[in-house]
Short mmCIF file of C-alpha atoms and ligand atoms in Angstrom, two decimals:
data_model
loop_
_atom_site.label_atom_id
_atom_site.label_comp_id
_atom_site.label_asym_id
_atom_site.label_seq_id
_atom_site.Cartn_x
_atom_site.Cartn_y
_atom_site.Cartn_z
CA UNK K 10 -36.62 48.23 -0.80
CA UNK K 11 -36.10 49.77 -4.17
CA UNK K 12 -38.17 48.28 -6.93
CA UNK K 13 -36.37 50.21 -9.62
CA UNK K 14 -35.50 47.01 -11.32
CA UNK K 15 -38.22 46.67 -13.86
CA UNK K 16 -38.27 43.63 -15.96
CA UNK K 17 -39.32 43.58 -19.52
CA UNK K 18 -40.98 40.25 -19.68
CA UNK K 19 -43.69 39.54 -22.10
CA UNK K 20 -46.29 36.92 -22.06
CA UNK K 21 -47.72 35.10 -24.98
CA UNK K 22 -51.31 34.36 -24.31
CA UNK K 23 -52.68 31.00 -25.23
CA UNK K 24 -53.64 32.39 -28.61
CA UNK K 25 -50.12 32.69 -30.09
CA UNK K 26 -51.08 30.18 -32.72
CA UNK K 27 -53.76 32.52 -33.91
CA UNK K 28 -51.07 35.06 -34.68
CA UNK K 29 -51.45 37.53 -31.82
CA UNK K 30 -48.40 39.60 -30.91
CA UNK K 31 -46.87 39.31 -27.44
CA UNK K 32 -48.65 41.53 -24.93
CA UNK K 33 -46.55 43.57 -22.49
CA UNK K 34 -47.30 42.71 -18.90
CA UNK K 35 -49.11 45.14 -16.71
CA UNK K 36 -47.71 46.11 -13.30
CA UNK K 37 -49.57 43.40 -11.43
CA UNK K 38 -47.89 40.61 -13.33
CA UNK K 39 -44.21 41.63 -13.59
CA UNK K 40 -41.52 40.12 -11.41
CA UNK K 41 -40.94 41.20 -7.86
CA UNK K 42 -37.53 42.14 -6.47
CA UNK K 43 -37.22 40.93 -2.90
CA UNK K 44 -33.84 41.16 -1.21
CA UNK K 45 -31.36 39.61 -3.63
CA UNK K 46 -34.00 37.70 -5.57
CA UNK K 47 -35.75 38.64 -8.78
CA UNK K 48 -38.85 36.59 -8.22
CA UNK K 49 -40.72 35.68 -11.40
CA UNK K 50 -42.09 32.43 -10.04
CA UNK K 51 -45.61 31.33 -10.95
CA UNK K 52 -46.28 34.14 -13.43
CA UNK K 53 -47.63 32.01 -16.27
CA UNK K 54 -44.84 33.32 -18.56
CA UNK K 55 -44.38 31.44 -21.77
CA UNK K 56 -41.69 33.72 -23.11
CA UNK K 57 -38.82 35.87 -21.77
CA UNK K 58 -37.65 38.96 -23.60
CA UNK K 59 -34.10 40.25 -23.08
CA UNK K 60 -33.64 42.13 -19.82
CA UNK K 61 -32.74 45.81 -19.88
CA UNK K 62 -29.69 47.21 -18.12
CA UNK K 63 -30.29 48.83 -14.72
CA UNK K 64 -27.72 50.49 -12.49
CA UNK K 65 -28.67 48.46 -9.39
CA UNK K 66 -28.68 45.04 -11.04
CA UNK K 67 -25.57 43.85 -9.24
CA UNK K 68 -27.68 43.67 -6.07
CA UNK K 69 -29.48 40.60 -7.36
CA UNK K 70 -27.99 37.14 -7.08
CA UNK K 71 -30.97 34.98 -8.00
CA UNK K 72 -33.39 34.91 -10.90
CA UNK K 73 -36.32 32.64 -10.13
CA UNK K 74 -38.37 31.76 -13.20
CA UNK K 75 -39.69 28.49 -11.79
CA UNK K 76 -43.27 27.34 -12.35
CA UNK K 77 -43.95 29.09 -15.61
CA UNK K 78 -44.61 27.80 -19.11
CA UNK K 79 -41.30 28.74 -20.73
CA UNK K 80 -40.37 26.54 -23.65
CA UNK K 81 -37.81 28.41 -25.74
CA UNK K 82 -35.15 30.65 -24.30
CA UNK K 83 -33.67 33.13 -26.75
CA UNK K 84 -30.00 33.85 -27.30
CA UNK K 85 -28.41 36.04 -24.57
CA UNK K 86 -31.80 36.47 -22.98
CA UNK K 87 -30.40 36.94 -19.47
CA UNK K 88 -27.64 39.40 -20.34
CA UNK K 89 -26.93 41.90 -18.83
CA UNK K 90 -27.92 40.35 -15.48
CA UNK K 91 -25.23 39.28 -13.03
CA UNK K 92 -27.10 36.56 -11.12
CA UNK K 93 -25.31 33.51 -9.77
CA UNK K 94 -28.44 31.37 -9.34
CA UNK K 95 -30.84 30.71 -12.19
CA UNK K 96 -33.98 28.77 -11.44
CA UNK K 97 -35.86 27.44 -14.46
CA UNK K 98 -37.45 24.54 -12.60
CA UNK K 99 -40.96 23.38 -13.59
CA UNK K 100 -41.28 24.89 -17.04
CA UNK K 101 -41.77 23.36 -20.48
CA UNK K 102 -38.19 23.60 -21.74
CA UNK K 103 -37.09 20.95 -24.20
CA UNK K 104 -33.94 22.53 -25.56
CA UNK K 105 -31.36 25.02 -24.32
CA UNK K 106 -28.82 26.50 -26.75
CA UNK K 107 -25.38 27.23 -25.34
CA UNK K 108 -25.72 30.95 -26.16
CA UNK K 109 -28.73 31.34 -23.87
CA UNK K 110 -26.30 31.96 -21.01
CA UNK K 111 -24.36 34.69 -22.83
CA UNK K 112 -23.56 37.48 -20.42
CA UNK K 113 -23.88 35.25 -17.36
CA UNK K 114 -20.75 33.24 -18.08
CA UNK K 115 -18.74 34.77 -15.28
CA UNK K 116 -21.56 34.84 -12.74
CA UNK K 117 -23.54 31.61 -12.89
CA UNK K 118 -22.85 29.16 -10.06
CA UNK K 119 -26.18 27.34 -9.64
CA UNK K 120 -28.61 26.24 -12.34
CA UNK K 121 -31.89 24.46 -11.64
CA UNK K 122 -33.67 23.16 -14.75
CA UNK K 123 -35.43 20.28 -12.98
CA UNK K 124 -38.96 19.26 -14.01
CA UNK K 125 -38.76 20.18 -17.70
CA UNK K 126 -38.72 18.25 -20.97
CA UNK K 127 -35.02 18.15 -21.80
CA UNK K 128 -33.59 15.09 -23.54
CA UNK K 129 -30.05 16.39 -23.40
CA UNK K 130 -28.05 18.04 -20.66
CA UNK K 131 -27.61 21.67 -21.78
CA UNK K 132 -24.18 22.77 -22.91
CA UNK K 133 -22.86 25.05 -20.17
CA UNK K 134 -19.28 25.08 -21.42
CA UNK K 135 -19.32 28.89 -21.63
CA UNK K 136 -20.14 29.20 -17.95
CA UNK K 137 -16.83 29.23 -16.20
CA UNK K 138 -17.83 28.60 -12.60
CA UNK K 139 -20.91 26.36 -12.48
CA UNK K 140 -20.90 24.37 -9.25
CA UNK K 141 -24.48 23.15 -8.96
CA UNK K 142 -26.78 21.70 -11.59
CA UNK K 143 -30.19 20.14 -11.00
CA UNK K 144 -31.78 18.50 -14.07
CA UNK K 145 -33.84 15.80 -12.38
CA UNK K 146 -37.24 14.91 -13.76
CA UNK K 147 -36.23 15.58 -17.35
CA UNK K 148 -36.42 12.65 -19.77
CA UNK K 149 -32.63 12.49 -20.14
CA UNK K 150 -31.13 9.06 -20.64
CA UNK K 151 -27.47 8.16 -20.28
CA UNK K 152 -25.68 8.52 -23.60
CA UNK K 153 -25.11 5.19 -25.28
CA UNK K 154 -21.76 6.06 -26.75
CA UNK K 155 -19.08 8.22 -25.25
CA UNK K 156 -16.17 10.19 -26.60
CA UNK K 157 -15.25 10.91 -30.18
CA UNK K 158 -17.64 8.52 -31.87
CA UNK K 159 -20.69 10.36 -30.53
CA UNK K 160 -22.81 11.58 -33.41
CA UNK K 161 -23.98 15.17 -33.62
CA UNK K 162 -27.67 14.42 -33.08
CA UNK K 163 -27.08 12.34 -29.98
CA UNK K 164 -28.97 13.03 -26.76
CA UNK K 165 -28.20 12.52 -23.10
CA UNK K 166 -25.16 13.49 -21.06
CA UNK K 167 -22.86 14.26 -23.96
CA UNK K 168 -19.16 13.81 -23.64
CA UNK K 169 -18.03 17.34 -24.48
CA UNK K 170 -20.75 18.85 -22.25
CA UNK K 171 -19.78 16.70 -19.29
CA UNK K 172 -16.09 17.26 -19.86
CA UNK K 173 -16.57 21.04 -19.66
CA UNK K 174 -18.86 20.77 -16.65
CA UNK K 175 -16.36 18.50 -14.91
CA UNK K 176 -13.91 21.36 -14.50
CA UNK K 177 -16.10 23.05 -11.89
CA UNK K 178 -19.20 21.12 -10.86
CA UNK K 179 -19.52 19.98 -7.25
CA UNK K 180 -23.22 19.05 -7.01
CA UNK K 181 -25.30 17.27 -9.63
CA UNK K 182 -28.90 16.07 -9.41
CA UNK K 183 -30.44 14.13 -12.27
CA UNK K 184 -32.77 11.19 -12.87
CA UNK K 185 -36.09 10.18 -14.37
CA UNK K 186 -38.21 7.26 -13.22
CA UNK K 187 -38.84 5.84 -16.68
CA UNK K 188 -36.51 7.51 -19.18
CA UNK K 189 -33.19 7.08 -17.39
CA UNK K 190 -32.42 3.58 -18.64
CA UNK K 191 -28.67 3.73 -19.17
CA UNK K 192 -26.09 4.88 -16.65
CA UNK K 193 -24.30 7.97 -18.01
CA UNK K 194 -20.69 6.82 -18.43
CA UNK K 195 -19.68 10.43 -19.04
CA UNK K 196 -20.11 11.11 -15.32
CA UNK K 197 -16.46 10.08 -15.13
CA UNK K 198 -15.51 13.62 -16.19
CA UNK K 199 -16.87 15.07 -12.95
CA UNK K 200 -13.66 14.97 -11.01
CA UNK K 201 -14.61 17.55 -8.38
CA UNK K 202 -18.03 16.15 -7.58
CA UNK K 203 -18.96 16.23 -3.91
CA UNK K 204 -22.65 15.53 -4.00
CA UNK K 205 -24.53 13.31 -6.43
CA UNK K 206 -28.30 12.82 -6.28
CA UNK K 207 -30.21 10.55 -8.60
CA UNK K 208 -33.96 10.85 -8.30
CA UNK K 209 -35.52 8.19 -10.50
CA UNK K 210 -33.46 5.43 -12.07
CA UNK K 211 -34.95 2.78 -14.36
CA UNK K 212 -31.98 0.41 -14.18
CA UNK K 213 -31.74 -2.96 -12.38
CA UNK K 214 -27.99 -3.17 -11.85
CA UNK K 215 -25.02 -0.86 -11.97
CA UNK K 216 -21.82 -2.28 -13.38
CA UNK K 217 -18.48 -2.08 -11.65
CA UNK K 218 -16.78 1.17 -12.48
CA UNK K 219 -20.00 3.19 -12.69
CA UNK K 220 -18.76 5.71 -10.16
CA UNK K 221 -15.33 6.05 -11.66
CA UNK K 222 -13.87 9.57 -11.65
CA UNK K 223 -15.03 11.01 -8.35
CA UNK K 224 -14.14 8.27 -5.87
CA UNK K 225 -11.81 10.60 -4.01
CA UNK K 226 -14.12 13.62 -3.86
CA UNK K 227 -17.71 12.45 -3.32
CA UNK K 228 -19.14 13.05 0.14
CA UNK K 229 -22.82 12.49 -0.45
CA UNK K 230 -24.65 10.00 -2.64
CA UNK K 231 -28.41 9.86 -2.86
CA UNK K 232 -30.30 7.37 -5.04
CA UNK K 233 -34.07 7.47 -4.65
CA UNK K 234 -37.05 6.19 -6.62
CA UNK K 235 -34.68 3.63 -8.07
CA UNK K 236 -35.39 0.21 -9.50
CA UNK K 237 -31.95 -1.11 -8.58
CA UNK K 238 -31.95 -4.62 -7.16
CA UNK K 239 -29.17 -3.87 -4.73
CA UNK K 240 -27.07 -1.07 -3.37
CA UNK K 241 -24.21 -0.80 -5.85
CA UNK K 242 -21.15 -2.60 -4.51
CA UNK K 243 -19.03 0.24 -5.87
CA UNK K 244 -20.09 2.57 -3.08
CA UNK K 245 -17.24 0.93 -1.21
CA UNK K 246 -14.85 2.75 -3.56
CA UNK K 247 -15.71 6.18 -2.19
CA UNK K 248 -12.98 7.24 0.14
CA UNK K 249 -14.73 10.21 1.75
CA UNK K 250 -18.41 9.24 1.65
CA UNK K 251 -20.21 10.70 4.67
CA UNK K 252 -23.81 10.44 3.58
CA UNK K 253 -25.66 7.70 1.72
CA UNK K 254 -29.35 7.48 0.89
CA UNK K 255 -30.83 4.61 -1.02
CA UNK K 256 -34.53 4.12 -1.64
CA UNK K 257 -36.28 1.88 -4.08
CA UNK K 258 -39.76 2.19 -5.46
CA UNK K 259 -42.20 0.23 -3.35
CA UNK K 260 -44.32 -1.81 -3.31
CA UNK K 261 -43.38 -3.00 -6.78
CA UNK K 262 -40.01 -4.29 -5.65
CA UNK K 263 -39.83 -6.53 -2.64
CA UNK K 264 -36.11 -6.74 -2.13
CA UNK K 265 -35.66 -7.51 1.54
CA UNK K 266 -32.42 -7.95 3.31
CA UNK K 267 -30.37 -9.43 0.47
CA UNK K 268 -29.70 -6.11 -1.20
CA UNK K 269 -26.83 -5.30 1.13
CA UNK K 270 -23.40 -6.86 0.93
CA UNK K 271 -20.80 -6.66 3.69
CA UNK K 272 -17.80 -5.57 1.71
CA UNK K 273 -18.75 -2.00 0.69
CA UNK K 274 -19.91 -1.23 4.22
CA UNK K 275 -16.67 -2.50 5.66
CA UNK K 276 -14.71 0.04 3.67
CA UNK K 277 -17.08 2.89 4.59
CA UNK K 278 -16.56 2.10 8.28
CA UNK K 279 -14.67 5.26 9.15
CA UNK K 280 -16.33 7.89 6.96
CA UNK K 281 -20.08 7.24 6.77
CA UNK K 282 -22.05 9.40 9.21
CA UNK K 283 -25.53 9.50 7.74
CA UNK K 284 -27.34 6.51 6.30
CA UNK K 285 -30.88 6.49 4.97
CA UNK K 286 -32.42 3.27 3.70
CA UNK K 287 -36.05 4.35 3.47
CA UNK K 288 -38.78 2.37 1.71
CA UNK K 289 -36.70 -0.71 0.90
CA UNK K 290 -38.70 -3.66 2.31
CA UNK K 291 -36.17 -4.47 5.01
CA UNK K 292 -37.72 -6.67 7.67
CA UNK K 293 -34.91 -6.17 10.16
CA UNK K 294 -32.07 -3.76 10.82
CA UNK K 295 -29.36 -4.68 8.30
CA UNK K 296 -26.42 -6.36 10.01
CA UNK K 297 -23.94 -4.42 7.86
CA UNK K 298 -24.58 -1.43 10.10
CA UNK K 299 -22.18 -3.01 12.58
CA UNK K 300 -19.21 -1.92 10.45
CA UNK K 301 -20.12 1.75 10.52
CA UNK K 302 -18.25 2.95 13.56
CA UNK K 303 -18.77 6.66 12.70
CA UNK K 304 -22.50 6.43 11.96
CA UNK K 305 -24.52 9.16 13.70
CA UNK K 306 -27.84 9.23 11.85
CA UNK K 307 -29.83 6.25 10.62
CA UNK K 308 -33.22 6.27 8.96
CA UNK K 309 -35.08 3.08 8.16
CA UNK K 310 -38.43 4.79 7.67
CA UNK K 311 -40.97 2.95 5.59
CA UNK K 312 -39.55 -0.56 6.01
CA UNK K 313 -41.77 -3.42 7.24
CA UNK K 314 -39.76 -4.06 10.41
CA UNK K 315 -41.98 -5.70 13.03
CA UNK K 316 -39.47 -6.16 15.77
CA UNK K 317 -35.84 -5.50 16.55
CA UNK K 318 -33.72 -8.37 17.81
CA UNK K 319 -31.27 -7.88 20.67
CA UNK K 320 -28.54 -8.76 18.19
CA UNK K 321 -29.47 -5.75 16.04
CA UNK K 322 -29.18 -3.53 19.07
CA UNK K 323 -25.69 -4.84 19.63
CA UNK K 324 -24.86 -3.88 16.02
CA UNK K 325 -26.13 -0.38 16.65
CA UNK K 326 -24.04 -0.14 19.80
CA UNK K 327 -20.88 -0.47 17.76
CA UNK K 328 -21.75 2.74 15.93
CA UNK K 329 -21.88 6.31 17.22
CA UNK K 330 -25.62 6.56 16.66
CA UNK K 331 -27.40 9.62 17.98
CA UNK K 332 -30.41 9.91 15.70
CA UNK K 333 -32.51 6.82 14.92
CA UNK K 334 -35.64 7.03 12.82
CA UNK K 335 -38.00 4.09 12.36
CA UNK K 336 -41.13 5.95 11.30
CA UNK K 337 -43.75 4.13 9.25
CA UNK K 338 -42.40 0.69 10.06
CA UNK K 339 -44.54 -2.10 11.51
CA UNK K 340 -43.11 -2.12 15.01
CA UNK K 341 -45.37 -3.52 17.72
CA UNK K 342 -43.11 -2.86 20.69
CA UNK K 343 -40.29 -0.57 21.60
CA UNK K 344 -37.22 -2.81 21.60
CA UNK K 345 -36.32 -3.19 25.26
CA UNK K 346 -32.54 -3.12 24.77
CA UNK K 347 -32.68 0.27 23.15
CA UNK K 348 -31.51 2.07 26.29
CA UNK K 349 -28.19 0.30 25.85
CA UNK K 350 -27.31 2.52 22.91
CA UNK K 351 -25.68 5.11 25.09
CA UNK K 352 -25.16 7.72 22.36
CA UNK K 353 -28.84 7.96 21.37
CA UNK K 354 -30.28 11.50 21.41
CA UNK K 355 -33.27 11.36 19.12
CA UNK K 356 -35.73 8.55 18.49
CA UNK K 357 -38.55 8.61 15.98
CA UNK K 358 -41.05 5.75 16.27
CA UNK K 359 -43.94 7.66 14.70
CA UNK K 360 -46.64 5.81 12.76
CA UNK K 361 -45.92 2.29 13.95
CA UNK K 362 -48.18 -0.26 15.62
CA UNK K 363 -47.11 0.26 19.22
CA UNK K 364 -50.10 -0.09 21.56
CA UNK K 365 -48.44 -0.39 24.98
CA UNK K 366 -45.26 0.69 26.71
CA UNK K 367 -44.58 -1.44 29.76
CA UNK K 368 -41.92 -3.50 31.55
CA UNK K 369 -39.18 -0.94 31.11
CA UNK K 370 -39.38 -0.89 27.33
CA UNK K 371 -37.72 2.44 27.18
CA UNK K 372 -35.39 3.23 30.01
CA UNK K 373 -31.83 4.28 30.67
CA UNK K 374 -31.25 6.09 27.39
CA UNK K 375 -29.62 8.85 29.39
CA UNK K 376 -28.77 11.14 26.46
CA UNK K 377 -32.14 10.89 24.74
CA UNK K 378 -33.70 14.34 24.36
CA UNK K 379 -36.44 13.80 21.79
CA UNK K 380 -38.88 10.92 21.51
CA UNK K 381 -41.74 10.63 19.05
CA UNK K 382 -44.50 8.06 19.31
CA UNK K 383 -46.90 10.09 17.17
CA UNK K 384 -49.54 8.21 15.23
CA UNK K 385 -49.25 4.90 17.08
CA UNK K 386 -52.33 3.07 18.38
CA UNK K 387 -50.88 3.65 21.84
CA UNK K 388 -53.41 3.09 24.63
CA UNK K 389 -51.33 2.49 27.68
CA UNK K 390 -48.04 3.62 29.20
CA UNK K 391 -47.09 1.92 32.45
CA UNK K 392 -46.66 4.22 35.43
CA UNK K 393 -43.05 3.11 35.98
CA UNK K 394 -41.91 3.67 32.39
CA UNK K 395 -39.48 6.32 31.17
CA UNK K 396 -37.06 5.81 34.08
CA UNK K 397 -33.55 7.07 33.54
CA UNK K 398 -34.48 9.27 30.59
CA UNK K 399 -32.86 12.17 32.37
CA UNK K 400 -32.18 14.27 29.28
CA UNK K 401 -35.57 13.87 27.64
CA UNK K 402 -37.09 17.27 26.93
CA UNK K 403 -39.60 16.57 24.16
CA UNK K 404 -42.07 13.72 24.06
CA UNK K 405 -44.54 13.52 21.21
CA UNK K 406 -47.59 11.38 22.00
CA UNK K 407 -49.88 13.12 19.51
CA UNK K 408 -52.45 11.22 17.45
CA UNK K 409 -52.35 8.22 19.76
CA UNK K 410 -55.25 6.47 21.48
CA UNK K 411 -54.29 7.62 24.96
CA UNK K 412 -57.29 8.61 27.04
CA UNK K 413 -55.51 9.30 30.31
CA UNK K 414 -52.72 11.74 30.98
CA UNK K 415 -49.77 9.30 31.25
CA UNK K 416 -48.34 9.23 34.78
CA UNK K 417 -44.99 8.03 33.49
CA UNK K 418 -44.11 11.60 32.49
CA UNK K 419 -43.42 12.23 36.19
CA UNK K 420 -40.31 10.13 35.70
CA UNK K 421 -38.89 12.67 33.25
CA UNK K 422 -36.99 15.24 35.32
CA UNK K 423 -36.24 17.56 32.38
CA UNK K 424 -39.33 17.34 30.25
CA UNK K 425 -40.23 20.65 28.57
CA UNK K 426 -42.84 19.66 25.99
CA UNK K 427 -45.50 16.97 26.10
CA UNK K 428 -47.49 16.81 22.89
CA UNK K 429 -50.90 15.17 23.26
CA UNK K 430 -52.59 16.84 20.27
CA UNK K 431 -55.12 14.63 18.56
CA UNK K 432 -55.65 12.41 21.61
CA UNK K 433 -58.83 12.07 23.66
CA UNK K 434 -57.63 12.79 27.16
CA UNK K 435 -60.47 12.68 29.64
CA UNK K 436 -60.14 15.83 31.76
CA UNK K 437 -61.38 14.81 35.21
CA UNK K 438 -60.36 15.48 38.79
CA UNK K 439 -58.22 12.37 39.11
CA UNK K 440 -55.72 14.28 36.98
CA UNK K 441 -55.01 16.54 39.95
CA UNK K 442 -51.62 14.92 40.34
CA UNK K 443 -50.48 16.79 37.20
CA UNK K 444 -51.16 20.10 38.92
CA UNK K 445 -49.38 18.98 42.08
CA UNK K 446 -46.43 17.66 40.07
CA UNK K 447 -46.05 20.92 38.19
CA UNK K 448 -46.27 22.96 41.40
CA UNK K 449 -43.96 20.71 43.35
CA UNK K 450 -41.18 20.68 40.77
CA UNK K 451 -41.80 24.23 39.61
CA UNK K 452 -42.25 23.15 36.03
CA UNK K 453 -43.29 26.63 35.03
CA UNK K 454 -41.92 26.32 31.51
CA UNK K 455 -43.52 22.96 30.78
CA UNK K 456 -45.62 23.13 27.64
CA UNK K 457 -48.49 20.71 27.21
CA UNK K 458 -50.17 20.60 23.80
CA UNK K 459 -53.62 19.17 23.20
CA UNK K 460 -57.24 19.55 24.21
CA UNK K 461 -59.55 17.91 26.70
CA UNK K 462 -61.90 15.33 25.27
CA UNK K 463 -64.89 15.91 27.50
CA UNK K 464 -64.83 19.69 27.83
CA UNK K 465 -63.95 22.53 25.52
CA UNK K 466 -60.63 23.52 27.04
CA UNK K 467 -56.96 23.05 26.27
CA UNK K 468 -55.08 20.63 28.50
CA UNK K 469 -52.73 23.40 29.54
CA UNK K 470 -55.60 25.63 30.73
CA UNK K 471 -57.46 22.80 32.36
CA UNK K 472 -54.38 21.87 34.36
CA UNK K 473 -53.55 25.45 35.31
CA UNK K 474 -57.01 26.76 36.06
CA UNK K 475 -59.45 23.99 36.79
CA UNK K 476 -57.41 21.26 38.46
CA UNK K 477 -56.57 23.27 41.55
CA UNK K 478 -60.26 23.58 42.32
CA UNK K 479 -60.57 19.80 42.40
CA UNK K 480 -60.93 18.35 45.88
CA UNK K 481 -58.07 16.52 47.57
CA UNK K 482 -54.32 17.11 47.86
CA UNK K 483 -53.51 15.11 44.70
CA UNK K 484 -51.04 12.50 45.78
CA UNK K 485 -48.01 11.95 43.59
CA UNK K 486 -47.75 8.35 42.62
C1 NAG I 30 -36.19 26.46 -7.70
O1 NAG I 30 -37.53 26.73 -7.36
C2 NAG I 30 -38.23 25.63 -6.79
C3 NAG I 30 -39.66 26.06 -6.47
O2 NAG I 30 -40.24 26.75 -7.48
C4 NAG I 30 -37.54 25.21 -5.52
O3 NAG I 30 -38.19 24.05 -5.00
C5 NAG I 30 -36.08 24.88 -5.81
O4 NAG I 30 -35.42 24.56 -4.58
C6 NAG I 30 -35.40 26.07 -6.46
N1 NAG I 30 -34.02 25.69 -6.82
C7 NAG I 30 -32.95 26.28 -6.32
C8 NAG I 30 -31.62 25.81 -6.82
O5 NAG I 30 -33.00 27.18 -5.50
C1 NAG I 31 -45.18 22.70 -23.95
O1 NAG I 31 -44.61 22.88 -25.24
C2 NAG I 31 -45.20 22.13 -26.27
C3 NAG I 31 -44.49 22.43 -27.57
O2 NAG I 31 -43.10 22.45 -27.38
C4 NAG I 31 -46.67 22.47 -26.41
O3 NAG I 31 -47.27 21.60 -27.36
C5 NAG I 31 -47.36 22.29 -25.05
O4 NAG I 31 -48.69 22.74 -25.15
C6 NAG I 31 -46.63 23.10 -23.99
N1 NAG I 31 -47.24 22.84 -22.69
C7 NAG I 31 -47.60 23.82 -21.85
C8 NAG I 31 -48.20 23.40 -20.56
O5 NAG I 31 -47.44 25.00 -22.13
C1 NAG I 32 -12.15 0.04 9.00
O1 NAG I 32 -11.90 -1.03 8.11
C2 NAG I 32 -10.55 -1.16 7.71
C3 NAG I 32 -10.47 -2.30 6.73
O2 NAG I 32 -11.68 -2.63 6.18
C4 NAG I 32 -9.67 -1.41 8.91
O3 NAG I 32 -8.33 -1.46 8.52
C5 NAG I 32 -9.88 -0.30 9.93
O4 NAG I 32 -9.18 -0.61 11.11
C6 NAG I 32 -11.36 -0.16 10.27
N1 NAG I 32 -11.53 0.95 11.17
C7 NAG I 32 -12.22 0.85 12.29
C8 NAG I 32 -12.31 2.12 13.12
O5 NAG I 32 -12.79 -0.16 12.64
C1 NAG I 33 -40.57 6.91 1.43
O1 NAG I 33 -41.99 6.83 1.28
C2 NAG I 33 -42.70 7.89 1.93
C3 NAG I 33 -44.19 7.59 1.80
O2 NAG I 33 -44.52 7.29 0.52
C4 NAG I 33 -42.31 9.22 1.30
O3 NAG I 33 -42.98 10.29 1.94
C5 NAG I 33 -40.81 9.41 1.44
O4 NAG I 33 -40.41 10.61 0.78
C6 NAG I 33 -40.06 8.22 0.81
N1 NAG I 33 -38.64 8.39 1.05
C7 NAG I 33 -37.75 8.50 0.08
C8 NAG I 33 -36.34 8.75 0.49
O5 NAG I 33 -38.04 8.40 -1.11
C1 NAG I 34 -19.69 10.64 17.64
O1 NAG I 34 -20.71 11.60 17.33
C2 NAG I 34 -20.53 12.87 17.98
C3 NAG I 34 -21.72 13.73 17.59
O2 NAG I 34 -22.92 13.07 17.86
C4 NAG I 34 -19.23 13.49 17.51
O3 NAG I 34 -19.03 14.71 18.17
C5 NAG I 34 -18.07 12.54 17.79
O4 NAG I 34 -16.89 13.07 17.27
C6 NAG I 34 -18.35 11.18 17.15
N1 NAG I 34 -17.32 10.23 17.51
C7 NAG I 34 -16.78 9.40 16.60
C8 NAG I 34 -15.75 8.46 17.13
O5 NAG I 34 -17.10 9.39 15.44
#
């Protein structure tokens, strides 16, 4: 890999204020060119000097200046580079002049200026093809006025800036947990927007019309760390929405079930495939899910759901659910109707309060291939459990309180990985059945993760090497 591309970057030391001149960097501290990336991440730069022209510069598509201490960027500082991705994330930038991007106008596609100190979205009107902008975690509020009456010293998402950006942008990420207090009305210029992510929103309610402008283009909406009291009713106006995430800040807000209304979910019935409602204080599976006939992935992680009613299972059966995640909830049992969701492939019950699996809690989910029970206080799995889980290949029982190798795994004809890491399995001769089972069904590729409690050996080795020396034929049971 040629490293002919030498950057002229200079670093102000902390003593600028004492009048020292910028010191040229020594070899050890300049950027690194790796593949298509000019990597200047984590270099403690507080200043960038204009780059010199090099004949091989067209090879590089990304300039990564993240995690430095940049505050001011000079005019045309990146010319004559030809990069399409510029990463200025995690610096100390409070202002970006429009002429900073001079030279990159025809190349820039993706700009990340997240985690800085901007109060105003930078003017990128010179950049002709910007598709992706991330400015989250900057103290940018929505502009209070829009259009012609905006004064010249106004901050926020300015009308002329958003209008220019709207010609090309497809993905926008913004938001600040405290400073974003007004919804930016100028978002209505973004008429090609496909993906909108808001990380941090200090607003209780969104008014009708807030999403005006991109109702026919948006495919993904993510609102996290929000203080909204309910999912905006206007989500029902998106005609193509495939993915929705909504998470509030807990535990400050205890919203419960009332934050969902039927109507918007009814209109998303045919498009929505992925729904994430993490950390929202739901105590049961929201009934509105029953409208989502195309739903494939549902996450309710971090909600205080203690049990799942049979009725909720019937709601889920109306969807096309293959991936269900209920991690970090308060579940005490595996809902026994779960096997009736015929489309289910992946189940995540990690970090709940499940202590036993018995009475056919989990059977007949014939398509299920991955099951996680990690981090539950699980002590006991009945010998006759896991029947009918004929597709299950991966079962994660790590960090549970199991002390015996669970016999129910014999009921899994296609199991490939049993994870028992972080458990205290007693390795004694009455485990000989495991050896016999593996031999009998030629489970040569079965991987067992974890260590014996009583002796210093992995479960896999113990089973392979020691168990066969145990007395007795080891009856399958
Ligand atoms: C910018 O760099 C940060 C890490 O320094 C990374 O997390 C982020 O994904 C990068 N942004 C883009 C657009 O690649
Ligand atoms: C960020 O910039 C401000 C001035 O704009 C300065 O006071 C502060 O020390 C800088 N912070 C860091 C971490 O460089
Ligand atoms: C989705 O809902 C609309 C009206 O809300 C209805 O006309 C349509 O038949 C529904 N589609 C399905 C697949 O249920
Ligand atoms: C929900 O909370 C957990 C734990 O605090 C966190 O790891 C996760 O990122 C949160 N999810 C969202 C979507 O904010
Ligand atoms: C159901 O989901 C599967 C993928 O899991 C997909 O191939 C299929 O087209 C979906 N069916 C409907 C009706 O959405």
